[in-house]
Amino acid sequence: MLTLKILFWAMLLIVFYTYLGYGILLYLIIRLKRFFKGKPLKTVLPSDEELPTMTLMICAYNEEEVVAEKMANTLALNYPRDKFRIMWVTDGSNDRTNELLKAYPKVDIVFSPERRGKTAALKHGLRELKTRYVAFTDANTMINPDALREIARLFMDPTVGCVSGEKRVAARKEGEMAAEGEGLYWRYESTLKKWDSELYSAMGAAGELYAVDPTLVREVPDEALLDDFMMSMYIVQAGRRIAYTPDAYALEYGSANIFEESKRKRRIAAGGLQSIWWLRSMLNPLHQPLVAFQYISHRVLRWSITPVALVILLIINILLVALHAGTFYTVMLVLQLLFYLMALAGWWLDRKGHKNKLLYTAYYFVFMNINVFRGMSYLRTHGKSGAWEKARRS
């Protein structure tokens, strides 16, 4: 029984640390750092003369429905026209995307007739790059007018090799629970990224909006499912930081429903497992101690060990109660079962078109962890292809 109790506490600590403990610890470290060094001062945006040249690269596959909206958003960006280029990399698109883009004479269209995946599209675009920096964004995300100026400001710090903007998720209509669940997750994730960046470096950039110094870019494998994460983490591995800023943000609508959201989550989970293997040298605390601490705490645990720990925790708890281990373990089992019943109720209400945020939050938590296991299967079948698997947005 002692062995079971040790395993129970080990699994419980892993789960708690991954989802709450790291955030609490990070917050305390940041508060301590601010006490001794002061809170970072907000600086003004660079003037037109100070701004470097920058390309906004949009990798797209069959995005004819959003071309007009995306171009209107892009042309409204507050960046000098003589220092700003717009590049669409259309990977294997066979709809009217290229035809529609020809209406914008200042757009550089980089087309590949073969659909080889987003990573290959990024590489193709980078070979055509003619500016000092490059920012990446998705065709279906809209960015704020000062986003590129804010990114340029952060690149003035010589320790920064990548800048990550903030992803914001919106629902087209109130009550779209898949979008609202995704939005809740990203608000918490954004807070962690902000604190990570203040401590040392954000642990990866999201493809909705990020920028890199192209001189630091290391080639990402074509089969990479998380090209944005890999490209940004290679920069951290090389000794530069990822600066995170909520003042440069990309707004996109959430997934149309939980099935469409599942497509994204399992692909992200598969890409996370893929990335852990490729970046395994970063797990060594002797090389970059602070990076290893942040990377393992924020990424590795939730993409690999913790979902398994959740399953083991429940099984061991049942065994301990069956062996009459004590009142505490009975209470813990009741709490676990109550949580999973809440998740089941959230799933059932969602299927019926009803709304309860508390129950849906429990459901979304379970849903994310189930998709880690689905990601393991996805990696076996899709791990050799970096091609898009588009999720339909609301």
Tab-separated table of N, CA and C in Angstrom, residues 271-374:
chain	number	residue	atom	x	y	z
A	271	GLY	N	2.096	17.409	-32.613
A	271	GLY	CA	3.253	18.266	-32.871
A	271	GLY	C	4.068	18.512	-31.628
A	272	GLY	N	3.391	18.587	-30.474
A	272	GLY	CA	4.115	18.765	-29.220
A	272	GLY	C	5.015	17.585	-28.908
A	273	LEU	N	4.485	16.381	-29.090
A	273	LEU	CA	5.291	15.175	-28.855
A	273	LEU	C	6.457	15.099	-29.837
A	274	GLN	N	6.184	15.455	-31.067
A	274	GLN	CA	7.218	15.492	-32.102
A	274	GLN	C	8.323	16.472	-31.703
A	275	SER	N	7.917	17.644	-31.227
A	275	SER	CA	8.868	18.696	-30.855
A	275	SER	C	9.709	18.302	-29.645
A	276	ILE	N	9.074	17.634	-28.674
A	276	ILE	CA	9.829	17.204	-27.487
A	276	ILE	C	10.996	16.312	-27.898
A	277	TRP	N	10.766	15.432	-28.864
A	277	TRP	CA	11.847	14.556	-29.313
A	277	TRP	C	12.932	15.349	-30.034
A	278	TRP	N	12.531	16.214	-30.949
A	278	TRP	CA	13.510	16.985	-31.706
A	278	TRP	C	14.290	17.966	-30.820
A	279	LEU	N	13.657	18.459	-29.760
A	279	LEU	CA	14.300	19.441	-28.880
A	279	LEU	C	14.764	18.806	-27.574
A	280	ARG	N	15.019	17.517	-27.588
A	280	ARG	CA	15.340	16.797	-26.356
A	280	ARG	C	16.592	17.322	-25.664
A	281	SER	N	17.510	17.925	-26.399
A	281	SER	CA	18.719	18.471	-25.765
A	281	SER	C	18.383	19.629	-24.821
A	282	MET	N	17.227	20.274	-25.035
A	282	MET	CA	16.835	21.393	-24.181
A	282	MET	C	16.312	20.924	-22.824
A	283	LEU	N	16.134	19.619	-22.659
A	283	LEU	CA	15.707	19.076	-21.372
A	283	LEU	C	16.873	18.991	-20.394
A	284	ASN	N	18.080	19.167	-20.903
A	284	ASN	CA	19.277	19.068	-20.063
A	284	ASN	C	19.489	20.369	-19.281
A	285	PRO	N	19.299	20.357	-17.965
A	285	PRO	CA	19.436	21.586	-17.169
A	285	PRO	C	20.868	22.103	-17.086
A	286	LEU	N	21.829	21.280	-17.450
A	286	LEU	CA	23.221	21.719	-17.392
A	286	LEU	C	23.560	22.678	-18.532
A	287	HIS	N	22.786	22.626	-19.613
A	287	HIS	CA	23.054	23.471	-20.774
A	287	HIS	C	22.469	24.868	-20.592
A	288	GLN	N	21.143	24.946	-20.416
A	288	GLN	CA	20.438	26.203	-20.175
A	288	GLN	C	19.470	25.975	-19.022
A	289	PRO	N	19.934	26.130	-17.783
A	289	PRO	CA	19.116	25.759	-16.614
A	289	PRO	C	17.748	26.434	-16.572
A	290	LEU	N	17.691	27.744	-16.798
A	290	LEU	CA	16.423	28.460	-16.718
A	290	LEU	C	15.479	28.056	-17.850
A	291	VAL	N	16.045	27.874	-19.038
A	291	VAL	CA	15.239	27.435	-20.180
A	291	VAL	C	14.676	26.043	-19.919
A	292	ALA	N	15.489	25.129	-19.402
A	292	ALA	CA	15.023	23.769	-19.108
A	292	ALA	C	13.879	23.803	-18.103
A	293	PHE	N	14.018	24.633	-17.077
A	293	PHE	CA	12.959	24.771	-16.070
A	293	PHE	C	11.661	25.267	-16.699
A	294	GLN	N	11.726	26.309	-17.505
A	294	GLN	CA	10.524	26.862	-18.120
A	294	GLN	C	9.934	25.907	-19.162
A	295	TYR	N	10.794	25.316	-19.959
A	295	TYR	CA	10.340	24.438	-21.047
A	295	TYR	C	9.647	23.194	-20.497
A	296	ILE	N	10.256	22.544	-19.532
A	296	ILE	CA	9.661	21.343	-18.946
A	296	ILE	C	8.356	21.694	-18.234
A	297	SER	N	8.373	22.778	-17.457
A	297	SER	CA	7.207	23.146	-16.650
A	297	SER	C	6.026	23.578	-17.507
A	298	HIS	N	6.294	24.353	-18.549
A	298	HIS	CA	5.202	24.940	-19.333
A	298	HIS	C	4.773	24.064	-20.507
A	299	ARG	N	5.684	23.330	-21.090
A	299	ARG	CA	5.359	22.590	-22.317
A	299	ARG	C	5.421	21.072	-22.167
A	300	VAL	N	6.568	20.575	-21.738
A	300	VAL	CA	6.805	19.133	-21.801
A	300	VAL	C	5.807	18.357	-20.949
A	301	LEU	N	5.571	18.807	-19.730
A	301	LEU	CA	4.681	18.062	-18.839
A	301	LEU	C	3.275	17.947	-19.413
A	302	ARG	N	2.718	19.054	-19.873
A	302	ARG	CA	1.322	19.007	-20.332
A	302	ARG	C	1.178	18.295	-21.670
A	303	TRP	N	2.260	18.194	-22.444
A	303	TRP	CA	2.196	17.508	-23.731
A	303	TRP	C	2.527	16.019	-23.632
A	304	SER	N	2.999	15.567	-22.478
A	304	SER	CA	3.445	14.172	-22.428
A	304	SER	C	3.059	13.466	-21.130
A	305	ILE	N	3.643	13.877	-20.013
A	305	ILE	CA	3.521	13.117	-18.767
A	305	ILE	C	2.191	13.329	-18.056
A	306	THR	N	1.733	14.575	-17.973
A	306	THR	CA	0.589	14.890	-17.113
A	306	THR	C	-0.723	14.234	-17.541
A	307	PRO	N	-1.082	14.170	-18.834
A	307	PRO	CA	-2.311	13.454	-19.191
A	307	PRO	C	-2.291	11.988	-18.737
A	308	VAL	N	-1.116	11.363	-18.837
A	308	VAL	CA	-0.971	9.983	-18.357
A	308	VAL	C	-1.109	9.952	-16.838
A	309	ALA	N	-0.532	10.955	-16.167
A	309	ALA	CA	-0.611	11.029	-14.709
A	309	ALA	C	-2.058	11.152	-14.230
A	310	LEU	N	-2.891	11.864	-14.979
A	310	LEU	CA	-4.310	11.997	-14.621
A	310	LEU	C	-5.003	10.637	-14.601
A	311	VAL	N	-4.718	9.801	-15.591
A	311	VAL	CA	-5.325	8.465	-15.662
A	311	VAL	C	-4.813	7.597	-14.518
A	312	ILE	N	-3.498	7.613	-14.307
A	312	ILE	CA	-2.898	6.797	-13.241
A	312	ILE	C	-3.425	7.238	-11.878
A	313	LEU	N	-3.586	8.542	-11.689
A	313	LEU	CA	-4.076	9.077	-10.419
A	313	LEU	C	-5.454	8.509	-10.076
A	314	LEU	N	-6.344	8.465	-11.054
A	314	LEU	CA	-7.692	7.941	-10.817
A	314	LEU	C	-7.657	6.446	-10.505
A	315	ILE	N	-6.871	5.706	-11.259
A	315	ILE	CA	-6.795	4.251	-11.041
A	315	ILE	C	-6.231	3.942	-9.664
A	316	ILE	N	-5.142	4.612	-9.291
A	316	ILE	CA	-4.520	4.365	-7.980
A	316	ILE	C	-5.457	4.778	-6.859
A	317	ASN	N	-6.177	5.875	-7.050
A	317	ASN	CA	-7.118	6.337	-6.028
A	317	ASN	C	-8.214	5.289	-5.788
A	318	ILE	N	-8.714	4.677	-6.860
A	318	ILE	CA	-9.723	3.613	-6.726
A	318	ILE	C	-9.149	2.429	-5.949
A	319	LEU	N	-7.921	2.055	-6.270
A	319	LEU	CA	-7.280	0.940	-5.564
A	319	LEU	C	-7.087	1.240	-4.087
A	320	LEU	N	-6.675	2.471	-3.768
A	320	LEU	CA	-6.451	2.843	-2.367
A	320	LEU	C	-7.755	2.823	-1.572
A	321	VAL	N	-8.827	3.263	-2.190
A	321	VAL	CA	-10.127	3.226	-1.506
A	321	VAL	C	-10.571	1.774	-1.314
A	322	ALA	N	-10.350	0.942	-2.318
A	322	ALA	CA	-10.705	-0.475	-2.206
A	322	ALA	C	-9.913	-1.166	-1.105
A	323	LEU	N	-8.702	-0.674	-0.858
A	323	LEU	CA	-7.838	-1.243	0.185
A	323	LEU	C	-8.025	-0.556	1.528
A	324	HIS	N	-9.034	0.327	1.626
A	324	HIS	CA	-9.356	1.047	2.871
A	324	HIS	C	-8.159	1.855	3.382
A	325	ALA	N	-7.591	2.652	2.490
A	325	ALA	CA	-6.391	3.433	2.842
A	325	ALA	C	-6.693	4.602	3.770
A	326	GLY	N	-7.938	5.026	3.855
A	326	GLY	CA	-8.260	6.111	4.766
A	326	GLY	C	-9.250	7.091	4.178
A	327	THR	N	-9.780	7.950	5.059
A	327	THR	CA	-10.816	8.915	4.670
A	327	THR	C	-10.325	9.893	3.608
A	328	PHE	N	-9.077	10.332	3.728
A	328	PHE	CA	-8.543	11.321	2.782
A	328	PHE	C	-8.650	10.800	1.353
A	329	TYR	N	-8.278	9.566	1.132
A	329	TYR	CA	-8.284	9.010	-0.219
A	329	TYR	C	-9.714	8.799	-0.725
A	330	THR	N	-10.637	8.537	0.197
A	330	THR	CA	-12.049	8.432	-0.190
A	330	THR	C	-12.566	9.787	-0.653
A	331	VAL	N	-12.229	10.837	0.104
A	331	VAL	CA	-12.639	12.197	-0.269
A	331	VAL	C	-12.035	12.582	-1.624
A	332	MET	N	-10.770	12.259	-1.841
A	332	MET	CA	-10.115	12.586	-3.106
A	332	MET	C	-10.772	11.863	-4.276
A	333	LEU	N	-11.170	10.614	-4.068
A	333	LEU	CA	-11.845	9.874	-5.136
A	333	LEU	C	-13.208	10.489	-5.441
A	334	VAL	N	-13.936	10.869	-4.394
A	334	VAL	CA	-15.229	11.516	-4.598
A	334	VAL	C	-15.060	12.803	-5.397
A	335	LEU	N	-14.037	13.597	-5.054
A	335	LEU	CA	-13.788	14.849	-5.763
A	335	LEU	C	-13.429	14.598	-7.227
A	336	GLN	N	-12.601	13.592	-7.466
A	336	GLN	CA	-12.241	13.261	-8.853
A	336	GLN	C	-13.467	12.823	-9.650
A	337	LEU	N	-14.247	11.935	-9.063
A	337	LEU	CA	-15.438	11.440	-9.772
A	337	LEU	C	-16.443	12.561	-10.007
A	338	LEU	N	-16.566	13.464	-9.033
A	338	LEU	CA	-17.460	14.608	-9.193
A	338	LEU	C	-17.006	15.486	-10.349
A	339	PHE	N	-15.689	15.697	-10.451
A	339	PHE	CA	-15.156	16.518	-11.545
A	339	PHE	C	-15.447	15.876	-12.899
A	340	TYR	N	-15.225	14.577	-13.009
A	340	TYR	CA	-15.462	13.909	-14.290
A	340	TYR	C	-16.954	13.839	-14.617
A	341	LEU	N	-17.799	13.756	-13.587
A	341	LEU	CA	-19.248	13.828	-13.817
A	341	LEU	C	-19.645	15.214	-14.326
A	342	MET	N	-18.993	16.254	-13.790
A	342	MET	CA	-19.227	17.614	-14.287
A	342	MET	C	-18.817	17.714	-15.753
A	343	ALA	N	-17.687	17.103	-16.092
A	343	ALA	CA	-17.218	17.124	-17.481
A	343	ALA	C	-18.209	16.380	-18.383
A	344	LEU	N	-18.710	15.251	-17.902
A	344	LEU	CA	-19.690	14.488	-18.677
A	344	LEU	C	-20.976	15.291	-18.869
A	345	ALA	N	-21.390	15.988	-17.823
A	345	ALA	CA	-22.581	16.838	-17.918
A	345	ALA	C	-22.345	17.985	-18.896
A	346	GLY	N	-21.140	18.539	-18.870
A	346	GLY	CA	-20.806	19.612	-19.813
A	346	GLY	C	-20.851	19.136	-21.247
A	347	TRP	N	-20.366	17.905	-21.455
A	347	TRP	CA	-20.417	17.298	-22.809
A	347	TRP	C	-21.859	17.095	-23.254
A	348	TRP	N	-22.681	16.555	-22.356
A	348	TRP	CA	-24.073	16.274	-22.689
A	348	TRP	C	-24.839	17.564	-22.999
A	349	LEU	N	-24.642	18.612	-22.166
A	349	LEU	CA	-25.316	19.884	-22.402
A	349	LEU	C	-24.878	20.508	-23.723
A	350	ASP	N	-23.572	20.372	-24.029
A	350	ASP	CA	-23.068	20.933	-25.279
A	350	ASP	C	-23.733	20.245	-26.478
A	351	ARG	N	-23.898	18.945	-26.392
A	351	ARG	CA	-24.553	18.201	-27.481
A	351	ARG	C	-26.010	18.612	-27.643
A	352	LYS	N	-26.631	19.031	-26.533
A	352	LYS	CA	-28.030	19.444	-26.576
A	352	LYS	C	-28.191	20.927	-26.906
A	353	GLY	N	-27.036	21.608	-27.079
A	353	GLY	CA	-27.106	23.023	-27.424
A	353	GLY	C	-27.348	23.941	-26.242
A	354	HIS	N	-27.118	23.420	-25.021
A	354	HIS	CA	-27.305	24.240	-23.821
A	354	HIS	C	-25.953	24.728	-23.315
A	355	LYS	N	-25.997	25.686	-22.382
A	355	LYS	CA	-24.781	26.369	-21.991
A	355	LYS	C	-24.647	26.435	-20.475
A	356	ASN	N	-23.489	25.975	-19.962
A	356	ASN	CA	-23.136	26.145	-18.556
A	356	ASN	C	-21.617	26.245	-18.492
A	357	LYS	N	-21.109	27.424	-18.196
A	357	LYS	CA	-19.662	27.661	-18.307
A	357	LYS	C	-18.854	26.804	-17.345
A	358	LEU	N	-19.371	26.588	-16.120
A	358	LEU	CA	-18.633	25.784	-15.151
A	358	LEU	C	-18.490	24.349	-15.636
A	359	LEU	N	-19.594	23.767	-16.072
A	359	LEU	CA	-19.555	22.388	-16.553
A	359	LEU	C	-18.743	22.281	-17.842
A	360	TYR	N	-18.847	23.299	-18.698
A	360	TYR	CA	-18.108	23.250	-19.956
A	360	TYR	C	-16.600	23.382	-19.713
A	361	THR	N	-16.220	24.166	-18.694
A	361	THR	CA	-14.792	24.297	-18.363
A	361	THR	C	-14.218	22.941	-17.963
A	362	ALA	N	-14.966	22.179	-17.146
A	362	ALA	CA	-14.516	20.834	-16.766
A	362	ALA	C	-14.424	19.941	-18.002
A	363	TYR	N	-15.423	20.041	-18.858
A	363	TYR	CA	-15.423	19.245	-20.095
A	363	TYR	C	-14.235	19.611	-20.979
A	364	TYR	N	-13.958	20.903	-21.139
A	364	TYR	CA	-12.883	21.337	-22.020
A	364	TYR	C	-11.521	20.867	-21.496
A	365	PHE	N	-11.351	20.855	-20.170
A	365	PHE	CA	-10.107	20.358	-19.571
A	365	PHE	C	-9.906	18.883	-19.918
A	366	VAL	N	-10.950	18.086	-19.726
A	366	VAL	CA	-10.864	16.661	-20.051
A	366	VAL	C	-10.656	16.469	-21.555
A	367	PHE	N	-11.375	17.252	-22.321
A	367	PHE	CA	-11.272	17.200	-23.789
A	367	PHE	C	-9.834	17.448	-24.250
A	368	MET	N	-9.160	18.452	-23.682
A	368	MET	CA	-7.773	18.754	-24.069
A	368	MET	C	-6.856	17.576	-23.766
A	369	ASN	N	-7.039	16.961	-22.610
A	369	ASN	CA	-6.161	15.859	-22.227
A	369	ASN	C	-6.446	14.593	-23.023
A	370	ILE	N	-7.701	14.344	-23.355
A	370	ILE	CA	-8.019	13.204	-24.224
A	370	ILE	C	-7.338	13.358	-25.574
A	371	ASN	N	-7.276	14.605	-26.052
A	371	ASN	CA	-6.673	14.839	-27.352
A	371	ASN	C	-5.157	14.665	-27.358
A	372	VAL	N	-4.533	14.642	-26.189
A	372	VAL	CA	-3.115	14.283	-26.140
A	372	VAL	C	-2.958	12.819	-26.555
A	373	PHE	N	-3.842	11.958	-26.058
A	373	PHE	CA	-3.799	10.544	-26.450
A	373	PHE	C	-4.165	10.382	-27.923
A	374	ARG	N	-5.126	11.168	-28.383
A	374	ARG	CA	-5.480	11.126	-29.806
A	374	ARG	C	-4.303	11.629	-30.649
